[in-house]
Coordinates of N, CA and C in Angstrom, one line a residue:
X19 N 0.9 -1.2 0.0 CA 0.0 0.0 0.0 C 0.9 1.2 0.0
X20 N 1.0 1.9 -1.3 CA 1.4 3.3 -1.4 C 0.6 4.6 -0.9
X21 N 1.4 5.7 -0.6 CA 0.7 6.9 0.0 C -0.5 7.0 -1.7
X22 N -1.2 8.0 -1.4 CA -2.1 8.3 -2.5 C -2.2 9.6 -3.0
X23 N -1.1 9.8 -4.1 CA -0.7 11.3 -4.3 C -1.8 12.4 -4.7
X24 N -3.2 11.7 -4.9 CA -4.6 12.3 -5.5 C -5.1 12.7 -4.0
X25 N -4.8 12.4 -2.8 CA -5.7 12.3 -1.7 C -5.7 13.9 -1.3
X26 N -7.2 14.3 -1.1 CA -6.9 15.5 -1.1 C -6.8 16.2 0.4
X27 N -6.5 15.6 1.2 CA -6.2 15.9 2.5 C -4.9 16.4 2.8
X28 N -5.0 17.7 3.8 CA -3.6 18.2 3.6 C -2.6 17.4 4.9
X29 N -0.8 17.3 4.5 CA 0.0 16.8 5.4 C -0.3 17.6 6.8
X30 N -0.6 17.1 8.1 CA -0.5 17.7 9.2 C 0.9 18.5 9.4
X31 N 0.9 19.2 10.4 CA 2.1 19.7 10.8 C 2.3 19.5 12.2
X32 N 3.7 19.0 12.1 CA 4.0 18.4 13.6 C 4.3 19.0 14.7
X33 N 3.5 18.7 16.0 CA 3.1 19.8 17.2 C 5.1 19.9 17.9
X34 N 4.4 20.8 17.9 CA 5.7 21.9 18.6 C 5.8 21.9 20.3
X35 N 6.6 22.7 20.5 CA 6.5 23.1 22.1 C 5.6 24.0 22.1
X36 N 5.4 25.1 21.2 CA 4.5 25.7 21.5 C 3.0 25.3 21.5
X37 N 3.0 24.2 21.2 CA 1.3 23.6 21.3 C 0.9 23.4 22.9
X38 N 2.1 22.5 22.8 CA 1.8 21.7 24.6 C 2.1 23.5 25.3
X39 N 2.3 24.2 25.5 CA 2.4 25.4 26.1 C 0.8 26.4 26.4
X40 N 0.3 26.0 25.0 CA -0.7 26.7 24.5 C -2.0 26.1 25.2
X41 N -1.8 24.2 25.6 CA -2.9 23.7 25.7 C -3.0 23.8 27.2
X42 N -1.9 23.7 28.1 CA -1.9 24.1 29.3 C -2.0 25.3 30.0
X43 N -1.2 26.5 29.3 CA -1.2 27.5 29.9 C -2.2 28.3 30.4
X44 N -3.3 28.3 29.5 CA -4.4 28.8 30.1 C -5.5 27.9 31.4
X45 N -4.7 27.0 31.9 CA -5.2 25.9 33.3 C -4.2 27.1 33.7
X46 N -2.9 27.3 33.9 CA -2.8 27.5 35.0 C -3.2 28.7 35.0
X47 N -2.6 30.0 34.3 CA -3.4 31.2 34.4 C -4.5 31.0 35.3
X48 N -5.5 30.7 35.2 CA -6.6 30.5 35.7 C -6.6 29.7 37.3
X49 N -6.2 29.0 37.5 CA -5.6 28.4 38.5 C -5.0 29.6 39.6
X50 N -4.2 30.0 38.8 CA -3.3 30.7 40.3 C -4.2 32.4 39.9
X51 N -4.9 33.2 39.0 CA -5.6 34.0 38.7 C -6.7 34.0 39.8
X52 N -7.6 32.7 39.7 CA -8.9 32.8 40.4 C -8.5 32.7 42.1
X53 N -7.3 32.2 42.4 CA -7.1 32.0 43.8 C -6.3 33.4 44.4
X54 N -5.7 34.4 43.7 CA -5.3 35.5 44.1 C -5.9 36.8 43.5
X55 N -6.7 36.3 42.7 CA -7.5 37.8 41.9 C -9.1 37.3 42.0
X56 N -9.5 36.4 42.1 CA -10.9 36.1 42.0 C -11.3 35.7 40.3
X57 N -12.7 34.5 40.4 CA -13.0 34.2 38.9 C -12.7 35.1 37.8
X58 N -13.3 36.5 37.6 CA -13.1 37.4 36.7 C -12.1 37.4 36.0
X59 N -11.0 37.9 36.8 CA -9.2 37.9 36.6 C -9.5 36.8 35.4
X60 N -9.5 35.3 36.1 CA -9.2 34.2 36.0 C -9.8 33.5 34.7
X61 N -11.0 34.1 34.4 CA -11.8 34.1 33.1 C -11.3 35.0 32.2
X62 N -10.9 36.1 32.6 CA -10.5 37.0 31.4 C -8.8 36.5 30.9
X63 N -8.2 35.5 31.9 CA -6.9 35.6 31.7 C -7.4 34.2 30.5
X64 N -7.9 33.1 31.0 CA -7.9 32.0 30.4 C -8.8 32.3 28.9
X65 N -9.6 33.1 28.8 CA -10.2 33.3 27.6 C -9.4 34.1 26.4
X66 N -8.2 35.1 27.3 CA -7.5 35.9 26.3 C -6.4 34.9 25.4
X67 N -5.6 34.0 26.9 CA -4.7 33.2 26.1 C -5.3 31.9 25.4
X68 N -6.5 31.4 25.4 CA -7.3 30.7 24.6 C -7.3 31.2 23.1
X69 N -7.7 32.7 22.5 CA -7.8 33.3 21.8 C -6.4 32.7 20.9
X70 N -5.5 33.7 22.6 CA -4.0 33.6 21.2 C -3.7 32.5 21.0
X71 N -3.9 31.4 21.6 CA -3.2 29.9 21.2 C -4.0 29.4 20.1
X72 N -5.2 29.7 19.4 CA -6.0 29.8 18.3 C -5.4 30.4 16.9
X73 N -5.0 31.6 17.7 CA -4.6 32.2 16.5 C -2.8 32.3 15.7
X74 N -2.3 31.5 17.0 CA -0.6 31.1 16.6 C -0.9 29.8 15.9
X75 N -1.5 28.5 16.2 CA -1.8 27.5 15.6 C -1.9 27.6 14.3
X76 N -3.2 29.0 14.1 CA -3.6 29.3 12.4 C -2.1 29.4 11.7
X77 N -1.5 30.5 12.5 CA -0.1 31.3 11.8 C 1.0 29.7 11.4
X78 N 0.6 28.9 12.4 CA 1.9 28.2 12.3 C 1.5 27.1 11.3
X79 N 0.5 27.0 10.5 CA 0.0 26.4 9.1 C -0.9 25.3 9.6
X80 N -1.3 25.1 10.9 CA -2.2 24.1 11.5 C -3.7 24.2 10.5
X81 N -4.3 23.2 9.9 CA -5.2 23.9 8.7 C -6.4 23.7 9.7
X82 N -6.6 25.1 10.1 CA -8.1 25.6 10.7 C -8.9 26.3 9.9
X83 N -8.5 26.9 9.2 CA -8.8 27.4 8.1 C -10.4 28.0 8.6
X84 N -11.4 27.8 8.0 CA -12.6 28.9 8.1 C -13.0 28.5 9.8
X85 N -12.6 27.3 10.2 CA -13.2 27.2 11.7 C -12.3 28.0 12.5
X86 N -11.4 28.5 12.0 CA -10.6 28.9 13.5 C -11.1 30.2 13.9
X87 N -12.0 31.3 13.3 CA -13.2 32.4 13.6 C -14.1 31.3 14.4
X88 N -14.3 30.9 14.2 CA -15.4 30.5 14.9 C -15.2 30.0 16.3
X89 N -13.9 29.1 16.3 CA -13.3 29.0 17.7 C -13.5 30.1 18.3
X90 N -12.6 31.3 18.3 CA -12.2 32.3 18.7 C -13.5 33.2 18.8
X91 N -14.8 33.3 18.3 CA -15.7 33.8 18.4 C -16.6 33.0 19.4
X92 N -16.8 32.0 19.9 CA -16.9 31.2 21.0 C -16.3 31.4 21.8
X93 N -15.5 31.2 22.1 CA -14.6 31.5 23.2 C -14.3 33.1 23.8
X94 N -14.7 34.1 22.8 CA -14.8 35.4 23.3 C -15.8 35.4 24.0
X95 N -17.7 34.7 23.4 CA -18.9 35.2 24.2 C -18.9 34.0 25.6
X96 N -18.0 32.9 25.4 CA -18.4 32.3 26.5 C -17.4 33.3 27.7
X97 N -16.4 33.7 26.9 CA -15.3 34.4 28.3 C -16.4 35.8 28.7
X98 N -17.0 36.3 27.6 CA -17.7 37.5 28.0 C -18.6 37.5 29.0
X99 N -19.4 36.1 29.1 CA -20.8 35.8 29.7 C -20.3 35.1 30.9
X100 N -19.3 34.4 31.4 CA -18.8 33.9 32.2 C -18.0 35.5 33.4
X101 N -17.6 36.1 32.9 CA -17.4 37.7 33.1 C -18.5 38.1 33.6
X102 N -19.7 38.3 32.9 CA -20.8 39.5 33.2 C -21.6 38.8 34.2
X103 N -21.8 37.4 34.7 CA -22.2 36.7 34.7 C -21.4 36.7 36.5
X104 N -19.9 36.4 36.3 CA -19.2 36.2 37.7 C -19.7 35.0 37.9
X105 N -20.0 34.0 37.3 CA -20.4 32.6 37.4 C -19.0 31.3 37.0
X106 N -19.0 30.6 37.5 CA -18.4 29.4 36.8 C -19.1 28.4 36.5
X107 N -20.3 28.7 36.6 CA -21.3 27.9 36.4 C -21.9 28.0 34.5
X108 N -21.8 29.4 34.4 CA -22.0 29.7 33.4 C -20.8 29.7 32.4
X109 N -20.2 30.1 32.9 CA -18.4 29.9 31.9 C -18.2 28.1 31.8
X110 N -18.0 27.2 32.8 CA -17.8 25.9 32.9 C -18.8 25.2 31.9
X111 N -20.2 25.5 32.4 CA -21.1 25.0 31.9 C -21.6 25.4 30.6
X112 N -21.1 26.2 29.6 CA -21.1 27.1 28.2 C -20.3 25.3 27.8
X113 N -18.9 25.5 28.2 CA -18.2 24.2 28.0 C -18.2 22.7 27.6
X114 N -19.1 23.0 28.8 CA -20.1 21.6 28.8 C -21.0 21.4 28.0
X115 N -21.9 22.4 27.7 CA -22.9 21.9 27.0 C -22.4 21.5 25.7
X116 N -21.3 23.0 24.8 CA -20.7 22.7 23.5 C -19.9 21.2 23.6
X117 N -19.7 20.6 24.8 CA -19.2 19.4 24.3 C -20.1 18.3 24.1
X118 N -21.0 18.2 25.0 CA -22.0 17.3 24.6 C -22.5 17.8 23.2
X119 N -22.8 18.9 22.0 CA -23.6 19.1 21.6 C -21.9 18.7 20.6
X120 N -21.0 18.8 20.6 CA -20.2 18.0 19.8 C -20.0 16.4 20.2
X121 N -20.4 16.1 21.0 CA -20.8 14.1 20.7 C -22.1 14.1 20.0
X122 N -22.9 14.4 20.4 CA -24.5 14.6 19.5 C -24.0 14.5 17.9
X123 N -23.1 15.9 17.3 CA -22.8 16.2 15.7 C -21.9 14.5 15.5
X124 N -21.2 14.5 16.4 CA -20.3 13.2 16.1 C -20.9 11.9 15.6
X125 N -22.0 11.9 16.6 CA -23.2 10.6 16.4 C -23.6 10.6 14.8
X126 N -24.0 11.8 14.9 CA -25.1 12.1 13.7 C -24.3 12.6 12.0
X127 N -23.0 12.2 12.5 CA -22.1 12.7 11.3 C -22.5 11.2 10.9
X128 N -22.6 10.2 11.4 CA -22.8 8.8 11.0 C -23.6 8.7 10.4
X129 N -24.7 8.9 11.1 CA -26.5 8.7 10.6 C -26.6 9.6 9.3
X130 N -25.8 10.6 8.9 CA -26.1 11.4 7.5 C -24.7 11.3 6.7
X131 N -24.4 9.8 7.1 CA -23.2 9.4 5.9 C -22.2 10.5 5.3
X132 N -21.5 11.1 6.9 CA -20.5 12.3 6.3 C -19.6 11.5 7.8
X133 N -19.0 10.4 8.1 CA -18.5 10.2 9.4 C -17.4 10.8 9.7
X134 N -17.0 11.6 10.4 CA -16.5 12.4 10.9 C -14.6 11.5 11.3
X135 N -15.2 10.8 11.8 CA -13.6 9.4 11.9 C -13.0 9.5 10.8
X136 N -13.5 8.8 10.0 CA -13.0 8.9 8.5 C -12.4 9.6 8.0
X137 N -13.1 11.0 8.3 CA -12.2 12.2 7.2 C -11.0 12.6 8.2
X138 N -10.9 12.5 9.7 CA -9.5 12.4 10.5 C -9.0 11.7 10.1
X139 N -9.1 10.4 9.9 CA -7.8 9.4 10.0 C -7.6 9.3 8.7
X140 N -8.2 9.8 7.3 CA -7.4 10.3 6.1 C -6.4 11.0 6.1
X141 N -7.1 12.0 7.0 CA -6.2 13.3 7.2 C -4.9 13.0 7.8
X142 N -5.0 12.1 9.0 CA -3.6 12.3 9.5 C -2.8 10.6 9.2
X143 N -3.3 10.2 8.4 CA -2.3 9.2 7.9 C -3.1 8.6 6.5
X144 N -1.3 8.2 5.8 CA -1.1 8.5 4.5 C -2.2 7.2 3.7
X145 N -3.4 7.3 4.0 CA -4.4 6.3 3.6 C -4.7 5.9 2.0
X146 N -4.2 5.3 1.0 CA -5.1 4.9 -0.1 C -6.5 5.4 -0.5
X147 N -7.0 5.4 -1.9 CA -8.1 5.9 -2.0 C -8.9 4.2 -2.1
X148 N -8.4 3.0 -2.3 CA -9.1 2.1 -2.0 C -9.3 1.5 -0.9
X149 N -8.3 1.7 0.4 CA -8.5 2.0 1.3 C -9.9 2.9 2.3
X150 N -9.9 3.9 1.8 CA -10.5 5.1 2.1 C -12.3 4.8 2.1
X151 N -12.6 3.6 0.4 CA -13.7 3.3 -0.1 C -14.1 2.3 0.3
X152 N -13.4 1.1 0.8 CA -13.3 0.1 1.3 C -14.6 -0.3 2.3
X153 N -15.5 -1.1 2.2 CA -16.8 -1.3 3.2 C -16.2 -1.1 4.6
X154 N -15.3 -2.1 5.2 CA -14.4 -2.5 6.2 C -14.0 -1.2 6.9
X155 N -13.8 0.1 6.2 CA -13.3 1.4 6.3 C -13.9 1.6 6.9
X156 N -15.3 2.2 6.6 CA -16.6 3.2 6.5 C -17.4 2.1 8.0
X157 N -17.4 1.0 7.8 CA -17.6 0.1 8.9 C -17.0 0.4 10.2
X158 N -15.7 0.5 10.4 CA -14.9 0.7 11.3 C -15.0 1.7 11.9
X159 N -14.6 2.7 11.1 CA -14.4 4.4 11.3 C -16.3 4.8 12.3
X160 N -17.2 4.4 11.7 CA -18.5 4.4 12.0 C -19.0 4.2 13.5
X161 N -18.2 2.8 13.8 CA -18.1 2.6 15.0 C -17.2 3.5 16.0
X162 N -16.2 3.5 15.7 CA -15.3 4.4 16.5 C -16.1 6.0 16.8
X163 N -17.1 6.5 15.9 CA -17.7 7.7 16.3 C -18.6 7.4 16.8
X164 N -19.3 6.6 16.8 CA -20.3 6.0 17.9 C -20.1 5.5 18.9
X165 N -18.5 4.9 19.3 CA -18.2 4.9 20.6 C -17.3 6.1 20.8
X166 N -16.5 7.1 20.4 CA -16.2 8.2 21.1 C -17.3 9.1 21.6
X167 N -18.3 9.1 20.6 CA -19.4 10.2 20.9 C -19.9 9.5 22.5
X168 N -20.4 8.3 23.0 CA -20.6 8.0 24.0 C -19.8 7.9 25.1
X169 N -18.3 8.0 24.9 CA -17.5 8.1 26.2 C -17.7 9.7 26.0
X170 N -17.7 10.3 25.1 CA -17.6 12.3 25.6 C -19.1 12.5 25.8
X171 N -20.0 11.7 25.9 CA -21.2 12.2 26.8 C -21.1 11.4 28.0
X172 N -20.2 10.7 28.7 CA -20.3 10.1 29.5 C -19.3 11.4 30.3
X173 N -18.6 11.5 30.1 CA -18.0 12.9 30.6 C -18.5 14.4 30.6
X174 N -19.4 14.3 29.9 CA -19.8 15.2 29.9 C -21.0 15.4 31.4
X175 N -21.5 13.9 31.7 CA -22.3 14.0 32.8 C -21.4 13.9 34.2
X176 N -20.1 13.5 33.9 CA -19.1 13.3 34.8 C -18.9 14.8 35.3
X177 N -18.5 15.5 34.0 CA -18.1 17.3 34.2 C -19.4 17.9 35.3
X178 N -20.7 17.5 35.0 CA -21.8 18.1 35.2 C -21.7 18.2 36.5
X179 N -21.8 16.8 37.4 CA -21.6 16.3 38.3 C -20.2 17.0 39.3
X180 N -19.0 16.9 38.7 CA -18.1 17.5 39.5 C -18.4 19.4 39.5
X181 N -18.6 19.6 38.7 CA -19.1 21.3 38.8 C -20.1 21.3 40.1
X182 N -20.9 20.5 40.3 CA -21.9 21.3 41.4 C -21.3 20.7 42.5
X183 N -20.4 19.7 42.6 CA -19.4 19.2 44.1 C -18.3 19.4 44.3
X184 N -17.9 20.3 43.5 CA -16.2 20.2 44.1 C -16.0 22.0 43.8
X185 N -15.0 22.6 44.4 CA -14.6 24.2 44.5 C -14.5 24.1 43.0
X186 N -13.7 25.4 42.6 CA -13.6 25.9 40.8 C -12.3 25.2 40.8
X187 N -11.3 25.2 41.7 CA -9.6 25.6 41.8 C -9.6 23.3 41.5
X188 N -10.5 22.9 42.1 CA -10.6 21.5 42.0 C -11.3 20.8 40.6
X189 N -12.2 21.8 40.8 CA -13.2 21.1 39.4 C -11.8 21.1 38.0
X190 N -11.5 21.9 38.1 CA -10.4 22.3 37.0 C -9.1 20.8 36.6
X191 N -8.7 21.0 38.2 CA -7.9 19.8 38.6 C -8.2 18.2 38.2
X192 N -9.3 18.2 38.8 CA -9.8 16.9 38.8 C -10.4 16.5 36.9
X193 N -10.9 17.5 36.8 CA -11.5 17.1 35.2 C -10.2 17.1 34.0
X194 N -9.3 18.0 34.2 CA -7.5 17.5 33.8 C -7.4 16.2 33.9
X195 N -7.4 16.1 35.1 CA -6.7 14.8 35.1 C -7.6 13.4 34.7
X196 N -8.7 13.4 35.6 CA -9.9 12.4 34.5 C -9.9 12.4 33.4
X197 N -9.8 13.8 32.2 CA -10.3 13.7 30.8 C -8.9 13.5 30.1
X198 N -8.2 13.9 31.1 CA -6.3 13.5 30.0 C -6.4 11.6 29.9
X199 N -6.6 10.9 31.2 CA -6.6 9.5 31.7 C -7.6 9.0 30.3
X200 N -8.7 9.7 30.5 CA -10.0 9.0 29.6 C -9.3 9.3 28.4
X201 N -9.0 10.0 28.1 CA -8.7 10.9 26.1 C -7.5 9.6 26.1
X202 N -6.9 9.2 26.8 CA -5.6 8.2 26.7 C -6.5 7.0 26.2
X203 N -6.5 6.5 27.3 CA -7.1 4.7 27.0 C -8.0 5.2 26.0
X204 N -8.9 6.0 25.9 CA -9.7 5.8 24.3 C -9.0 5.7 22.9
X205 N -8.1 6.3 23.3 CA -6.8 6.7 22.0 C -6.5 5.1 21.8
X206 N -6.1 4.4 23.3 CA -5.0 3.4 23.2 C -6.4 2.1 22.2
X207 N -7.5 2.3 22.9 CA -8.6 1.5 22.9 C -8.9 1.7 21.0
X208 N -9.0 2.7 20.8 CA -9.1 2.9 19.5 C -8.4 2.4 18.3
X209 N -7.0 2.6 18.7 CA -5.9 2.1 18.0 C -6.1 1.0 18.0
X210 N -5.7 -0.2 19.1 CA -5.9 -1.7 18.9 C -7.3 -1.8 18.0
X211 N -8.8 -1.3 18.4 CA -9.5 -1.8 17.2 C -9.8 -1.7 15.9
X212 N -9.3 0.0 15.8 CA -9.2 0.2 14.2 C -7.7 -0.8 13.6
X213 N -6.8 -0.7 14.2 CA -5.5 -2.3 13.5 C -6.1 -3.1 13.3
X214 N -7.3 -3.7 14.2 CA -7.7 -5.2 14.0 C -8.7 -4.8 12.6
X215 N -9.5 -4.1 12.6 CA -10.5 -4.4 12.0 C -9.9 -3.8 10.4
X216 N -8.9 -2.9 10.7 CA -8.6 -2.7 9.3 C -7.3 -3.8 8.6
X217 N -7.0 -4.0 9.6 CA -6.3 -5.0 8.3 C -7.1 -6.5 7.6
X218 N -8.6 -6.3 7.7 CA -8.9 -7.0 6.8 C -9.2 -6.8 5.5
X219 N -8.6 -5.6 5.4 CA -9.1 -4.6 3.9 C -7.3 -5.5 3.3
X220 N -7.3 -6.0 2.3 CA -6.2 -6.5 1.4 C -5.2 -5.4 1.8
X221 N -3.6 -5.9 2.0 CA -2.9 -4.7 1.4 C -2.5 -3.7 3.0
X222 N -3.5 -3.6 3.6 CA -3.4 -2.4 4.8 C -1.9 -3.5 5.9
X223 N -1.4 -2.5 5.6 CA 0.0 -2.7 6.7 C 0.0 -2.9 8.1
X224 N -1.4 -1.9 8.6 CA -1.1 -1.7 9.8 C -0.9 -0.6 10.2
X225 N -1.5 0.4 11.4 CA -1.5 1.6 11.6 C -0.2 2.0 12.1
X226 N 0.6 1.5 12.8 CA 2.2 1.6 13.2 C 2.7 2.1 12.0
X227 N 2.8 1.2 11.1 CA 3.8 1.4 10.1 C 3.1 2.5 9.1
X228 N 1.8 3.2 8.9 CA 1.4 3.7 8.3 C 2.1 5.2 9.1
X229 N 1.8 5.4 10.3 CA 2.2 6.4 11.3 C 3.2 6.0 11.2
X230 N 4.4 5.5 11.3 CA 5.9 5.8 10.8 C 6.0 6.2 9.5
X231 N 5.7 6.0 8.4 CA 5.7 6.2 7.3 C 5.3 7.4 7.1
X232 N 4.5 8.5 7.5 CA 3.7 9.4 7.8 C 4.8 10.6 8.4
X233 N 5.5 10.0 9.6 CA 6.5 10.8 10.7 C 7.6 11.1 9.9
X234 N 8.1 9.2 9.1 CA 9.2 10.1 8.1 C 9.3 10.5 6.3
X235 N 7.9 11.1 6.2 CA 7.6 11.6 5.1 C 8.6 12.9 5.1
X236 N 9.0 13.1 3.9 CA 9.4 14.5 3.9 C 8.3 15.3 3.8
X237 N 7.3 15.6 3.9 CA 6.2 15.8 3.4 C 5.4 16.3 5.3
X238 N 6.5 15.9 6.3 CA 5.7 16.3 7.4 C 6.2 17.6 7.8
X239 N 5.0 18.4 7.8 CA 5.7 19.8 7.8 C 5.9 20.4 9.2
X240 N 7.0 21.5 9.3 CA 6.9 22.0 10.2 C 7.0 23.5 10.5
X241 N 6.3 23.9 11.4 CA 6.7 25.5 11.1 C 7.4 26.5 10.7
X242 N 7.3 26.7 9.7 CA 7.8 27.6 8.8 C 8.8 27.0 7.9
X243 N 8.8 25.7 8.1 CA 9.7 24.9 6.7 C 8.8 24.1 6.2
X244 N 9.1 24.4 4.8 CA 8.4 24.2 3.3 C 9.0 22.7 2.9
X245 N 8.1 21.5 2.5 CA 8.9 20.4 2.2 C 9.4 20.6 1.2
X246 N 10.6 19.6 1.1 CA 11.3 19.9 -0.3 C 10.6 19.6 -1.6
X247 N 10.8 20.3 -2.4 CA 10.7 20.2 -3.6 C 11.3 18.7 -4.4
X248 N 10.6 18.2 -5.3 CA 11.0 16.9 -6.2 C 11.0 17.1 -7.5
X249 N 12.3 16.5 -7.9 CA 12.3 16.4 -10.0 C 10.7 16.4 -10.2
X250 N 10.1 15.3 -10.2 CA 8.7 15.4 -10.4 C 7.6 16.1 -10.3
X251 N 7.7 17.3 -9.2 CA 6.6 18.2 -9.2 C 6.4 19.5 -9.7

C-alpha cells in the first residue's frame, strides 16, 4: 500500500513546544488568577490566552482554516458571559454543553453518511483511496464515532456532576486529570480496534507502520519549513 498522491487531505504539521504550552497555559493562568484575583481575573486571563493559542496554531500552518473564527468567536462570548455573569457555572457550563452538543454532531455525522472518523484518519495518515472506499473502512471508522461520541457524553455527565461538588480551583484539577486519563485509554482503545479491523481490507499494513511512514515523510511539515521540492513536481 502506497501513499495516494490524489488524496486531497492536507500533510498535518507536527506539534511543537509551543502547542503543549498553548494547551496548558491557560489551566494555569486560571488556577493561580482565580485563587489571588478572583473568577473574573481568571476568566478574562484564560479566555485571552485561549484566543491567542488559536490564533498562533492558524499562523503556524495548522489547517483551521474557516473554523478557527469561529473558535475564537466562542470562546470570546463564553469568556464574555462567564465575566458579566461572575459565574463558573455559566463559563464551565457554556463548555459543557458545546461538548456534549459535539458528541451529538459526532453521532449524527454517521446517521447522514458524512463520518467524521473517516475524514480524521485520512487526514492524519497516508491512507489509499481504496482503502478510504473500502466497506471494512466506512464500517470501522462508523463505530469508533459512535463509541467516542458516548464516552464524551459520558463525561460530559461526569463534568456536570463535579461542577456542582467540588470548589472551581478542583473542578479544574480533577476534570484535567480524568479527561487527560479518559482521552488516553480511548486513544489506546481505538488504536488496537481500528488495526484489528482494518487489516482486513487487502494490502493495509497496519496503523504503526502507516504512522511511521507518515512521521518520516518528507512531506511532514513544520513551522515555517516548506517540504522539499522533487524532479517530479
Amino acid at each position: 500500500m502506497s501513499d495516494d498522491p490524489t488524496s486531497p487531505y492536507r500533510t498535518p504539521v507536527a506539534p511543537t513546544r509551543a502547542d503543549v504550552v498553548d494547551q496548558y497555559m491557560p489551566i494555569a493562568l486560571f488556577l493561580v488568577l482565580n485563587s489571588v484575583g478572583g473568577l473574573v481575573w481568571a476568566i478574562g486571563a484564560m479566555t485571552l490566552w485561549a484566543v491567542k493559542a488559536q490564533v498562533s496554531r492558524y499562523r503556524r500552518g495548522l489547517p483551521l482554516g474557516r473554523v478557527m473564527p469561529i473558535i475564537v468567536v466562542y470562546l470570546l462570548i463564553r469568556g464574555t458571559l462567564g465575566i458579566i455573569y461572575d459565574s463558573e457555572e455559566v463559563y464551565f457550563g457554556i463548555g459543557i454543553g458545546a461538548k456534549g452538543l459535539a458528541a451529538l454532531a459526532l453521532a449524527g455525522s454517521v446517521a447522514i453518511g458524512r463520518n467524521v472518523t473517516g475524514y480524521a484518519l485520512s487526514f492524519l495518515l497516508p491512507l489509499d483511496r481504496d482503502t478510504r472506499s473500502h466497506p471494512e473502512f466506512r464500517s470501522a471508522t462508523n463505530r469508533v464515532s459512535i463509541g467516542v461520541a458516548l464516552v464524551v457524553l459520558m463525561s460530559v455527565g461526569f463534568d456536570t456532576w463535579l461542577l456542582q461538588n467540588a470548589s472551581i480551583n478542583k473542578f479544574v484539577l480533577i476534570r484535567l486529570g480524568v479527561n487527560w486519563g479518559l482521552s488516553l485509554l480511548t486513544l489506546v482503545v481505538i488504536g488496537v480496534f481500528l488495526d484489528r479491523r482494518l487489516r482486513r481490507i487487502p494490502g493495509f499494513p497496519g496503523l504503526m507502520t502507516l504512522l511511521e511512514r507518515r512521521l518520516a515523510s518528507p512531506g511532514m511539515k513544520r513551522p515555517g519549513v516548506s517540504p522539499p521540492q522533487t524532479d517530479d513536481e
